[in-house]
Amino acid sequence: MKQRAIAVGIIAIVAACSTVQNSGMTNPGTAPMDPDAPTCAAPDMQYLVGQRIGEVDTATLPQPMRVVPHGMAVTMDYRGDRTTVWLTEDDRVERVVCG
């Protein structure tokens, strides 16, 4: 009888430690997102490339946004909703990307 109780206990512990297989269903409150799809304003801001940043009214640009001067260190965190404007040495817009 004691061995049976130990066996049942071990089976219960092993069953509790097993992983649940994903059924493929998602939470109804969330939609699957394409991680490569830009959600920032960069595609609409490509007209800035080549312009001097001093001639651009950055207050009117969509937020969140960061302007990165040439040679400046930045964090590598990716935010799909943030637009990043990279500048050349002479403060011209080199590229506009999400992140």
GROMACS .gro file of C-alpha atoms in nm:
model
   99
    1MET     CA    1   0.000   0.000   0.000
    2LYS     CA    2   0.284   0.237   0.087
    3GLN     CA    3   0.451   0.169  -0.250
    4ARG     CA    4   0.127   0.246  -0.432
    5ALA     CA    5   0.097   0.582  -0.253
    6ILE     CA    6   0.457   0.667  -0.345
    7ALA     CA    7   0.398   0.568  -0.709
    8VAL     CA    8   0.083   0.781  -0.730
    9GLY     CA    9   0.270   1.073  -0.574
   10ILE     CA   10   0.556   1.044  -0.824
   11ILE     CA   11   0.312   1.027  -1.116
   12ALA     CA   12   0.133   1.338  -0.988
   13ILE     CA   13   0.462   1.529  -0.956
   14VAL     CA   14   0.576   1.428  -1.306
   15ALA     CA   15   0.237   1.522  -1.452
   16ALA     CA   16   0.254   1.862  -1.285
   17CYS     CA   17   0.598   1.925  -1.436
   18SER     CA   18   0.500   1.836  -1.792
   19THR     CA   19   0.452   2.111  -2.048
   20VAL     CA   20   0.122   2.197  -2.208
   21GLN     CA   21   0.122   2.173  -2.584
   22ASN     CA   22   0.007   2.490  -2.765
   23SER     CA   23  -0.326   2.430  -2.935
   24GLY     CA   24  -0.257   2.702  -3.192
   25MET     CA   25  -0.527   2.929  -3.052
   26THR     CA   26  -0.439   3.283  -2.962
   27ASN     CA   27  -0.583   3.500  -2.693
   28PRO     CA   28  -0.899   3.653  -2.842
   29GLY     CA   29  -0.791   3.995  -2.716
   30THR     CA   30  -0.468   3.994  -2.914
   31ALA     CA   31  -0.394   3.967  -3.282
   32PRO     CA   32  -0.076   3.809  -3.411
   33MET     CA   33   0.171   4.078  -3.514
   34ASP     CA   34   0.424   4.065  -3.793
   35PRO     CA   35   0.752   4.166  -3.623
   36ASP     CA   36   0.885   4.299  -3.955
   37ALA     CA   37   0.589   4.529  -4.018
   38PRO     CA   38   0.680   4.890  -3.940
   39THR     CA   39   0.435   5.067  -3.713
   40CYS     CA   40   0.624   5.395  -3.699
   41ALA     CA   41   0.609   5.688  -3.939
   42ALA     CA   42   0.943   5.614  -4.114
   43PRO     CA   43   0.789   5.502  -4.445
   44ASP     CA   44   0.606   5.836  -4.470
   45MET     CA   45   0.911   6.042  -4.369
   46GLN     CA   46   1.157   5.938  -4.639
   47TYR     CA   47   1.126   6.286  -4.790
   48LEU     CA   48   1.357   6.404  -4.508
   49VAL     CA   49   1.659   6.214  -4.646
   50GLY     CA   50   1.920   6.464  -4.764
   51GLN     CA   51   1.769   6.764  -4.581
   52ARG     CA   52   1.956   6.949  -4.306
   53ILE     CA   53   1.799   6.867  -3.972
   54GLY     CA   54   1.811   7.237  -3.876
   55GLU     CA   55   1.572   7.314  -4.162
   56VAL     CA   56   1.318   7.057  -4.042
   57ASP     CA   57   1.060   7.152  -3.780
   58THR     CA   58   1.101   6.839  -3.569
   59ALA     CA   59   0.819   6.949  -3.337
   60THR     CA   60   0.570   6.874  -3.615
   61LEU     CA   61   0.702   6.523  -3.681
   62PRO     CA   62   0.515   6.218  -3.548
   63GLN     CA   63   0.617   6.095  -3.203
   64PRO     CA   64   0.784   5.896  -3.058
   65MET     CA   65   1.095   5.996  -3.249
   66ARG     CA   66   1.466   6.027  -3.184
   67VAL     CA   67   1.731   6.212  -3.382
   68VAL     CA   68   2.075   6.052  -3.374
   69PRO     CA   69   2.371   6.277  -3.462
   70HIS     CA   70   2.664   6.118  -3.647
   71GLY     CA   71   2.884   5.915  -3.412
   72MET     CA   72   2.644   5.930  -3.117
   73ALA     CA   73   2.597   5.613  -2.912
   74VAL     CA   74   2.238   5.492  -2.884
   75THR     CA   75   2.065   5.210  -2.703
   76MET     CA   76   1.993   4.902  -2.911
   77ASP     CA   77   1.640   4.855  -2.781
   78TYR     CA   78   1.392   4.815  -3.065
   79ARG     CA   79   1.062   5.001  -3.049
   80GLY     CA   80   0.851   4.942  -3.356
   81ASP     CA   81   0.646   5.254  -3.288
   82ARG     CA   82   0.950   5.485  -3.268
   83THR     CA   83   1.100   5.664  -3.569
   84THR     CA   84   1.478   5.705  -3.565
   85VAL     CA   85   1.639   5.975  -3.780
   86TRP     CA   86   2.012   5.917  -3.843
   87LEU     CA   87   2.228   6.216  -3.935
   88THR     CA   88   2.551   6.253  -4.134
   89GLU     CA   89   2.857   6.446  -4.014
   90ASP     CA   90   2.718   6.766  -4.168
   91ASP     CA   91   2.376   6.723  -3.997
   92ARG     CA   92   2.188   6.601  -4.304
   93VAL     CA   93   1.933   6.323  -4.269
   94GLU     CA   94   2.106   6.003  -4.378
   95ARG     CA   95   1.821   5.758  -4.317
   96VAL     CA   96   1.486   5.734  -4.142
   97VAL     CA   97   1.393   5.397  -3.991
   98CYS     CA   98   1.164   5.237  -3.737
   99GLY     CA   99   1.321   5.143  -3.408
   0.00000   0.00000   0.00000
